[in-house]
PDB file of C-alpha atoms in Angstrom:
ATOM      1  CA  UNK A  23      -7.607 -10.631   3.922  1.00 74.00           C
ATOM      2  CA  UNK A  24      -7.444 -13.691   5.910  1.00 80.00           C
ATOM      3  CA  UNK A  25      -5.915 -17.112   5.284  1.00 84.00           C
ATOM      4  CA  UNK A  26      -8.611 -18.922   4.738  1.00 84.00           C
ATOM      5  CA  UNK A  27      -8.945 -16.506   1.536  1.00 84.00           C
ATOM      6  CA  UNK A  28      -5.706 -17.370   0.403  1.00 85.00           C
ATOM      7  CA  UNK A  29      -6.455 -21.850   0.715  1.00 86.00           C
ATOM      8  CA  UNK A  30     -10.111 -20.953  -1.188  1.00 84.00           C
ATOM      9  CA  UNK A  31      -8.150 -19.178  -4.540  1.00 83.00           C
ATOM     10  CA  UNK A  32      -5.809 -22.151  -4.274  1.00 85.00           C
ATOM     11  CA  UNK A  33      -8.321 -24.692  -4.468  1.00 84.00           C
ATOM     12  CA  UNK A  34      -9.759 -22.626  -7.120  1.00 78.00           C
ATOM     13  CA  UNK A  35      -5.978 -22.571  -9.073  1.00 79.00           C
ATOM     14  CA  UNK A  36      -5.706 -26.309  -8.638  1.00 81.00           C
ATOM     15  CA  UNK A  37      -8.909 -26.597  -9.788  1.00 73.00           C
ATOM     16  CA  UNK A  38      -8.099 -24.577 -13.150  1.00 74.00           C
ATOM     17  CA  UNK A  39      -4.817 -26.165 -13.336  1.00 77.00           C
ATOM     18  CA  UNK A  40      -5.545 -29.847 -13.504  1.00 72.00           C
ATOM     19  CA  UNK A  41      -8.371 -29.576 -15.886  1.00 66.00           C
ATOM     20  CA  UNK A  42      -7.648 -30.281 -19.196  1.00 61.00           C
ATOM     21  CA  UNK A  43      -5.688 -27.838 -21.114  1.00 69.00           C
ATOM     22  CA  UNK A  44      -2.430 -26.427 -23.405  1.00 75.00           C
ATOM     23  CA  UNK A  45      -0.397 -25.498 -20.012  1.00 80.00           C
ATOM     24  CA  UNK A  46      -0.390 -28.921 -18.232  1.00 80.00           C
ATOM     25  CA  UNK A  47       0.202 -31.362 -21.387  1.00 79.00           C
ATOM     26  CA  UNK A  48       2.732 -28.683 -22.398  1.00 83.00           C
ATOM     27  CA  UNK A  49       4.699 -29.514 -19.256  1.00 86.00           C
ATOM     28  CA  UNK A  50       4.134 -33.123 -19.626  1.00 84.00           C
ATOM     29  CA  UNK A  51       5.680 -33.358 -23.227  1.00 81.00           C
ATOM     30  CA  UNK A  52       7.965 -31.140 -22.187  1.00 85.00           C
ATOM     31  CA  UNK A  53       9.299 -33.146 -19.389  1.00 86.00           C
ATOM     32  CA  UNK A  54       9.165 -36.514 -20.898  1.00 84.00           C
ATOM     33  CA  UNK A  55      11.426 -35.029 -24.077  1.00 81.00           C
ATOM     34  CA  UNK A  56      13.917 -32.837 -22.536  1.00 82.00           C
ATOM     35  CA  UNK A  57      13.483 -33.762 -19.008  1.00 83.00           C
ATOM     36  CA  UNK A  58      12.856 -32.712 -15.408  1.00 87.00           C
ATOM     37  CA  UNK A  59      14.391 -29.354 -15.629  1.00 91.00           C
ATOM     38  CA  UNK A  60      12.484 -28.700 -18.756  1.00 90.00           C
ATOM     39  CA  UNK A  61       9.134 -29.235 -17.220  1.00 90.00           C
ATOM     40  CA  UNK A  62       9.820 -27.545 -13.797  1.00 92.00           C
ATOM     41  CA  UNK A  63      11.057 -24.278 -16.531  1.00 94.00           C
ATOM     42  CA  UNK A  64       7.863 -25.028 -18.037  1.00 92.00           C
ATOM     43  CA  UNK A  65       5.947 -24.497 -14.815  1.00 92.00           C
ATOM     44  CA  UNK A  66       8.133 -20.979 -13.954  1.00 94.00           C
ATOM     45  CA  UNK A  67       6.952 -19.752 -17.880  1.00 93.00           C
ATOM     46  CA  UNK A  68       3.068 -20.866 -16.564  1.00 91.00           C
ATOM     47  CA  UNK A  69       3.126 -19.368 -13.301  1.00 91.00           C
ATOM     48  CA  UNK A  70       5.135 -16.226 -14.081  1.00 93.00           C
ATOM     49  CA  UNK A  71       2.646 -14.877 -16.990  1.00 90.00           C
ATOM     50  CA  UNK A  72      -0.313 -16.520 -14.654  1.00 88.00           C
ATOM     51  CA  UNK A  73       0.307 -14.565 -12.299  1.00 90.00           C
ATOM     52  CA  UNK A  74       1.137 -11.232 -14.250  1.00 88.00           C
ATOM     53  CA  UNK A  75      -2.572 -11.724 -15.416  1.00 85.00           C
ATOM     54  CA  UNK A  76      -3.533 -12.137 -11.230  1.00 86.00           C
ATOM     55  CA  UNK A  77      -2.325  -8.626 -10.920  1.00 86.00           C
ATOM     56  CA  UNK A  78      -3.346  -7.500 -13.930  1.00 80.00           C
ATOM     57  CA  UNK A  79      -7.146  -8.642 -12.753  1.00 78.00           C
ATOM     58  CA  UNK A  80      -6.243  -7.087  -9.681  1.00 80.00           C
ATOM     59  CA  UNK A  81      -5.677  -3.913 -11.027  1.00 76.00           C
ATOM     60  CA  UNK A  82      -8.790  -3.601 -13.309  1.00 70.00           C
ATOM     61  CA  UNK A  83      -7.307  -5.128 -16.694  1.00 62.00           C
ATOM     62  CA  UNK A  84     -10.922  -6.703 -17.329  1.00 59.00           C
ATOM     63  CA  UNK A  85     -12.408  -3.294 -16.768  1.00 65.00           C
ATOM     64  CA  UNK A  86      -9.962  -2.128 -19.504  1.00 66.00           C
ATOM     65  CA  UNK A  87     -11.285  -5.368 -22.229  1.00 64.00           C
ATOM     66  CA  UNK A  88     -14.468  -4.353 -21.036  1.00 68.00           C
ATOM     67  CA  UNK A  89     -13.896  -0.504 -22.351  1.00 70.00           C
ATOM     68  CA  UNK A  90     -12.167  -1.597 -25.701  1.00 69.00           C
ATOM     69  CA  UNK A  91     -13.533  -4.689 -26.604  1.00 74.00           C
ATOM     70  CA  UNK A  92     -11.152  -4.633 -29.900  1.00 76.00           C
ATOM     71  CA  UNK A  93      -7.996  -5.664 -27.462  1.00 70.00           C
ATOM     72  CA  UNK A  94     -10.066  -8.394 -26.043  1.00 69.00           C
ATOM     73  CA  UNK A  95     -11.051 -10.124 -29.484  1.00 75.00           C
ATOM     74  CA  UNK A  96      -7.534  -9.405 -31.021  1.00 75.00           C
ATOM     75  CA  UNK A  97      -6.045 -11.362 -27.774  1.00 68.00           C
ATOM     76  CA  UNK A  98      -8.691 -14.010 -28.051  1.00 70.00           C
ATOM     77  CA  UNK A  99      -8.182 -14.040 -31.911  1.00 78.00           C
ATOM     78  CA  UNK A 100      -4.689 -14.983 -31.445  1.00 73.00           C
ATOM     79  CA  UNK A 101      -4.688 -17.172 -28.567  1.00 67.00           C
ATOM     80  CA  UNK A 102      -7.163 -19.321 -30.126  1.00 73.00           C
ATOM     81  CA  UNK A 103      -5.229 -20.038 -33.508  1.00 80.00           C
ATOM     82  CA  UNK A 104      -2.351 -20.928 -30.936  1.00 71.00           C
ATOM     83  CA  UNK A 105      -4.585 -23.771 -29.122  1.00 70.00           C
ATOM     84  CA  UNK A 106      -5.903 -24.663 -32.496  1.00 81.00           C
ATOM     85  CA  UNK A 107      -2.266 -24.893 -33.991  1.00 79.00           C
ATOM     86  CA  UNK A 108      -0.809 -26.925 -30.753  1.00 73.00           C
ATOM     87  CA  UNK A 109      -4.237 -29.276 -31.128  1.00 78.00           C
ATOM     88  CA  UNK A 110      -3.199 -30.037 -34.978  1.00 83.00           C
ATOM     89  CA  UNK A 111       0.409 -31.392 -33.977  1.00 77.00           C
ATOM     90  CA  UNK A 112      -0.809 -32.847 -31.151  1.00 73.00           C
ATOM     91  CA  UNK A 113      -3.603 -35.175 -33.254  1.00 81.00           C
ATOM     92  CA  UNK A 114      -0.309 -35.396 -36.011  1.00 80.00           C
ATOM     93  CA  UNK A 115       1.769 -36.640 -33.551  1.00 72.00           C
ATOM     94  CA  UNK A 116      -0.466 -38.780 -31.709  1.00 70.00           C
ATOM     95  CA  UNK A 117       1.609 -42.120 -32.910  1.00 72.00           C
ATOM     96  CA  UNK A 118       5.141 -40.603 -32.490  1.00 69.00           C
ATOM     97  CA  UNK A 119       7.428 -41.587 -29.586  1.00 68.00           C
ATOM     98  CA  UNK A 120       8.124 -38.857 -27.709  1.00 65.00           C
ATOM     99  CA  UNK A 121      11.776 -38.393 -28.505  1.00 64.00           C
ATOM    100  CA  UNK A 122      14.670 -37.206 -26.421  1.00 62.00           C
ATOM    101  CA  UNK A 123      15.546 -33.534 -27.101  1.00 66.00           C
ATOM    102  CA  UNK A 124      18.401 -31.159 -26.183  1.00 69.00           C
ATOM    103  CA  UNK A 125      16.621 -28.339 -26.718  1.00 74.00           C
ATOM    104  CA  UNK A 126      17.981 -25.711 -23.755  1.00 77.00           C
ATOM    105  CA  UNK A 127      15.268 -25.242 -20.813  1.00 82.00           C
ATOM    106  CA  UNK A 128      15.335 -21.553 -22.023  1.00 86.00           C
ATOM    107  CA  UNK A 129      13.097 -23.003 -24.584  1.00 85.00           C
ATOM    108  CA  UNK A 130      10.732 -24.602 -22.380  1.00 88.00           C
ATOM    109  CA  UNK A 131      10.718 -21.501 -20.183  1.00 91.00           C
ATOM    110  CA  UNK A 132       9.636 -19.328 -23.010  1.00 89.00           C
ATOM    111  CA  UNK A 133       6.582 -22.386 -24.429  1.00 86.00           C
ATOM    112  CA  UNK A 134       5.428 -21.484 -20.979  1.00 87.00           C
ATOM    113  CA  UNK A 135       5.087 -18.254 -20.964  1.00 90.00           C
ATOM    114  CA  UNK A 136       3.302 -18.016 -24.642  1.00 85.00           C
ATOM    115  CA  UNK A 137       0.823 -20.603 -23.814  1.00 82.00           C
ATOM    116  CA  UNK A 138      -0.463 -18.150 -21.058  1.00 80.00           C
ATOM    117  CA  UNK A 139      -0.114 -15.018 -22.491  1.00 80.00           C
ATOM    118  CA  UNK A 140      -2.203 -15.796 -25.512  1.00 71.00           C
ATOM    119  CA  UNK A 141      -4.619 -17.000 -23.149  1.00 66.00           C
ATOM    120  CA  UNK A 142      -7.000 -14.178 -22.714  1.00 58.00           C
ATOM    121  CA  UNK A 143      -9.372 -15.958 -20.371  1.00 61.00           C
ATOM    122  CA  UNK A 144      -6.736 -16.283 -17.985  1.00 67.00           C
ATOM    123  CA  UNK A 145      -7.387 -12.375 -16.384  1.00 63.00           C
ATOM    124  CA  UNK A 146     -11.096 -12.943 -16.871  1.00 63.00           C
ATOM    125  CA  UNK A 147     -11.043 -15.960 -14.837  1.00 67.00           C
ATOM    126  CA  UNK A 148      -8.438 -14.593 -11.957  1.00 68.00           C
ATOM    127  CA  UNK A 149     -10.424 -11.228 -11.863  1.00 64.00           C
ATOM    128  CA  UNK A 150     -14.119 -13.526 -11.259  1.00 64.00           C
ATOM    129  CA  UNK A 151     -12.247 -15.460  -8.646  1.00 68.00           C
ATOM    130  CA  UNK A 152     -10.592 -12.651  -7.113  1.00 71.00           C
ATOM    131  CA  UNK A 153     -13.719 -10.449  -6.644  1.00 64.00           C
ATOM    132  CA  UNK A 154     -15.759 -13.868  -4.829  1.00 67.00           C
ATOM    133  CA  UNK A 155     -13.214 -14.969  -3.009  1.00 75.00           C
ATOM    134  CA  UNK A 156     -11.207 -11.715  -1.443  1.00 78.00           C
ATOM    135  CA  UNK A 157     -12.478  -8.444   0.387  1.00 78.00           C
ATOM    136  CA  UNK A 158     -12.485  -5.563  -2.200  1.00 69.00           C
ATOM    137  CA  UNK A 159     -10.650  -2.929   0.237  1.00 76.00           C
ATOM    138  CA  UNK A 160      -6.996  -5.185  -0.026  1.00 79.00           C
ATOM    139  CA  UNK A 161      -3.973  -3.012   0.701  1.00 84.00           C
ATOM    140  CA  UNK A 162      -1.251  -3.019  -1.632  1.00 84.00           C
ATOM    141  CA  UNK A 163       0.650  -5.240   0.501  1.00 89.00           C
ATOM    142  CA  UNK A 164      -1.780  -8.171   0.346  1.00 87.00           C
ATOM    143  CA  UNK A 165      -2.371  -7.873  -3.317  1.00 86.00           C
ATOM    144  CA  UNK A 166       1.308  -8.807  -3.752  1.00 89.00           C
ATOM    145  CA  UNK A 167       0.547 -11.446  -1.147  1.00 91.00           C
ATOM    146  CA  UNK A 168      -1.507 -13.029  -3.975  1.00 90.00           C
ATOM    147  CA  UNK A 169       0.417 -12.286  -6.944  1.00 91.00           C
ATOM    148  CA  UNK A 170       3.020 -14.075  -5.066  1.00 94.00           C
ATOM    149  CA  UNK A 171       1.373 -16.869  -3.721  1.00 93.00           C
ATOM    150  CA  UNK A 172       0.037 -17.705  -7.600  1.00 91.00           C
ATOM    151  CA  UNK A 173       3.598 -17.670  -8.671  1.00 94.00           C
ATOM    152  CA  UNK A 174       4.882 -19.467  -6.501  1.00 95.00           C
ATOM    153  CA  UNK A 175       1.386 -22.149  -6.430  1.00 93.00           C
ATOM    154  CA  UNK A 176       2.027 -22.872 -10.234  1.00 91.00           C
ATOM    155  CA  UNK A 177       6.076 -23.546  -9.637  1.00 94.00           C
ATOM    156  CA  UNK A 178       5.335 -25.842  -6.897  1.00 95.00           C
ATOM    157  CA  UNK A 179       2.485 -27.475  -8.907  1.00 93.00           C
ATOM    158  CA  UNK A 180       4.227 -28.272 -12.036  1.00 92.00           C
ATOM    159  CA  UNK A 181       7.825 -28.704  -9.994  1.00 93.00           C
ATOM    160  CA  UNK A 182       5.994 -32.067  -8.390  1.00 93.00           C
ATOM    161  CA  UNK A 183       4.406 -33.032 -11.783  1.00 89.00           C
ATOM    162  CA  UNK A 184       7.564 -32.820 -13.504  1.00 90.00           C
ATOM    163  CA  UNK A 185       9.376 -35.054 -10.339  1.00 89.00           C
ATOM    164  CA  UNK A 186       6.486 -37.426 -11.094  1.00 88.00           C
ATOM    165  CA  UNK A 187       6.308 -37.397 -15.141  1.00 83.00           C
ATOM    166  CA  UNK A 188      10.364 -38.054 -14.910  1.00 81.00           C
ATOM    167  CA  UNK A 189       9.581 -41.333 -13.023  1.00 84.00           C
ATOM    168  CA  UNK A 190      10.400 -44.318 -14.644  1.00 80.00           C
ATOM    169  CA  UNK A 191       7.099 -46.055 -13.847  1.00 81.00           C
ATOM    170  CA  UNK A 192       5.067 -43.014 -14.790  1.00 77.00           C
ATOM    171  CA  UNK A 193       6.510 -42.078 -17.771  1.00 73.00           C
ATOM    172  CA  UNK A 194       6.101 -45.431 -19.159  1.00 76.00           C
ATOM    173  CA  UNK A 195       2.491 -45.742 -18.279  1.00 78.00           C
ATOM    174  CA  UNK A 196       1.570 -42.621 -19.360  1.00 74.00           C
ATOM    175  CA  UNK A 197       3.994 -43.006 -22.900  1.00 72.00           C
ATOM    176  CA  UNK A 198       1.706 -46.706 -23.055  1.00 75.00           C
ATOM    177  CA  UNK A 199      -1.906 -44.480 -23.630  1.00 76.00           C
ATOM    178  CA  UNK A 200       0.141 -41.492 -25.805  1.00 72.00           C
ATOM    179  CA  UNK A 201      -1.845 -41.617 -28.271  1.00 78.00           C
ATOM    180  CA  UNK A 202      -5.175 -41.966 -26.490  1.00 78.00           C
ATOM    181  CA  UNK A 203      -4.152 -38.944 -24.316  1.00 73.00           C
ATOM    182  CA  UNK A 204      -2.865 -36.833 -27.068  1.00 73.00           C
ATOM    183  CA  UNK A 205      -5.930 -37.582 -29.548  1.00 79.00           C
ATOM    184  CA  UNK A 206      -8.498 -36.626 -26.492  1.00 79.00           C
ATOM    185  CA  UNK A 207      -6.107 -33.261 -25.280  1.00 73.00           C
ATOM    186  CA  UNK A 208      -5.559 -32.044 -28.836  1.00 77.00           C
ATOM    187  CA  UNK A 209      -9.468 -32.254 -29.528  1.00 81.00           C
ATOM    188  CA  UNK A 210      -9.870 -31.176 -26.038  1.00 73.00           C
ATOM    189  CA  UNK A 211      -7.511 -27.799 -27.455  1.00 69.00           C
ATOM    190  CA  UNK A 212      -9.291 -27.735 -30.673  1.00 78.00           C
ATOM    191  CA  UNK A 213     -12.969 -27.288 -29.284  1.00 79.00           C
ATOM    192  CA  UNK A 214     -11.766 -24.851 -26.581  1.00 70.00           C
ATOM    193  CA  UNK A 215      -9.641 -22.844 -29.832  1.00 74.00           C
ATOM    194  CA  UNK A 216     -12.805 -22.953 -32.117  1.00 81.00           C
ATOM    195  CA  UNK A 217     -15.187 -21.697 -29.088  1.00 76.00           C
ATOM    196  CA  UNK A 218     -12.359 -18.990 -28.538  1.00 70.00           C
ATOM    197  CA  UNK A 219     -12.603 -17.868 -32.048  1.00 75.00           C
ATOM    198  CA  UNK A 220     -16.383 -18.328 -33.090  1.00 77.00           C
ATOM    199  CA  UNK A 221     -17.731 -17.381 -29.777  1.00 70.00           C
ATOM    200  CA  UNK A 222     -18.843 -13.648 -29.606  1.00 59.00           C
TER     201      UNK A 222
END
């Protein structure tokens, strides 16, 4: 393994990570009504179960979906009534002010971790980057180089995006098109939760 394996699956995780989707509006909200510490905990959640599915790809989970298909759909089943429920209060709450909360970071911490757990796709997409990107014959040693690295690559990520969100002249901008952002991510979420759940 080489570094310039290592940059190419981080361009790929930015690439996943920015796109629309539950995880980063999840640590917006999150920020903006309990504050920084809330959305950094919301990043640790994110990147901890992210990268549990990076070495579950890396040792064969796919293979294992692939032999018991049943596991697969059940995971997929539930994960997509979860985007499909978040998408609902989303469009609900599209005119409400995003009020101040002291709900404990804990909280935030575990919102992370669900929203990638029931996300299925998650291994399937770390185990298709994985086998482009990296040599197949990795030693133990690097393959906790890469766990690692997406751990700590989703911290960092959503550690800057909550320093940003918890700007004064951020957050107001972004509270000023709330409702245009929230109606666009929750049908955003509920097209990705139907294709989850209709798609064979």
């Amino acid at each position: 393994m080489e570094l310039a394996h290592l940059i190419t699956f981080n361009l790929a995780l930015l690439a996943a990570i920015v796109s629309p989707g539950p995880a980063f509006l999840v640590a917006v909200q999150n920020t903006l009504s309990s504050g920084r510490q809330a959305g950094i905990a919301t990043g640790i959640g994110l990147g901890f179960v992210a990268a549990l599915w990076t070495a579950a790809a890396l040792l064969g989970l796919d293979v294992i979906f692939s032999l018991f298909p049943w596991a697969y759909v059940a995971i997929k089943t539930i994960g997509a009534l979860y985007l499909i429920y978040i998408a609902y209060c989303m469009w609900r709450g599209a005119h409400d002010q995003i009020k101040a909360s002291d709900r404990p970071t804990s909280h935030a911490l575990r919102q992370g971790m669900m929203i990638n757990v029931l996300n299925p796709k998650t291994v399937l997409f770390a185990a298709a980057v994985l086998a482009v990107i990296f040599p197949s014959n990795m030693t133990l040693f690097e393959n906790g180089i890469i766990i690692a690295n997406h751990f700590v690559f989703e911290v960092l990520f959503y550690s800057l995006l909550a320093f940003g969100m918890s700007r004064k002249v951020v957050s107001e901008r972004y509270l000023a098109m709330k409702f245009y952002i929230d109606r666009v991510g929750a049908a955003a979420l509920g097209v990705l939760g139907g294709r989850l759940l209709l798609n064979r």
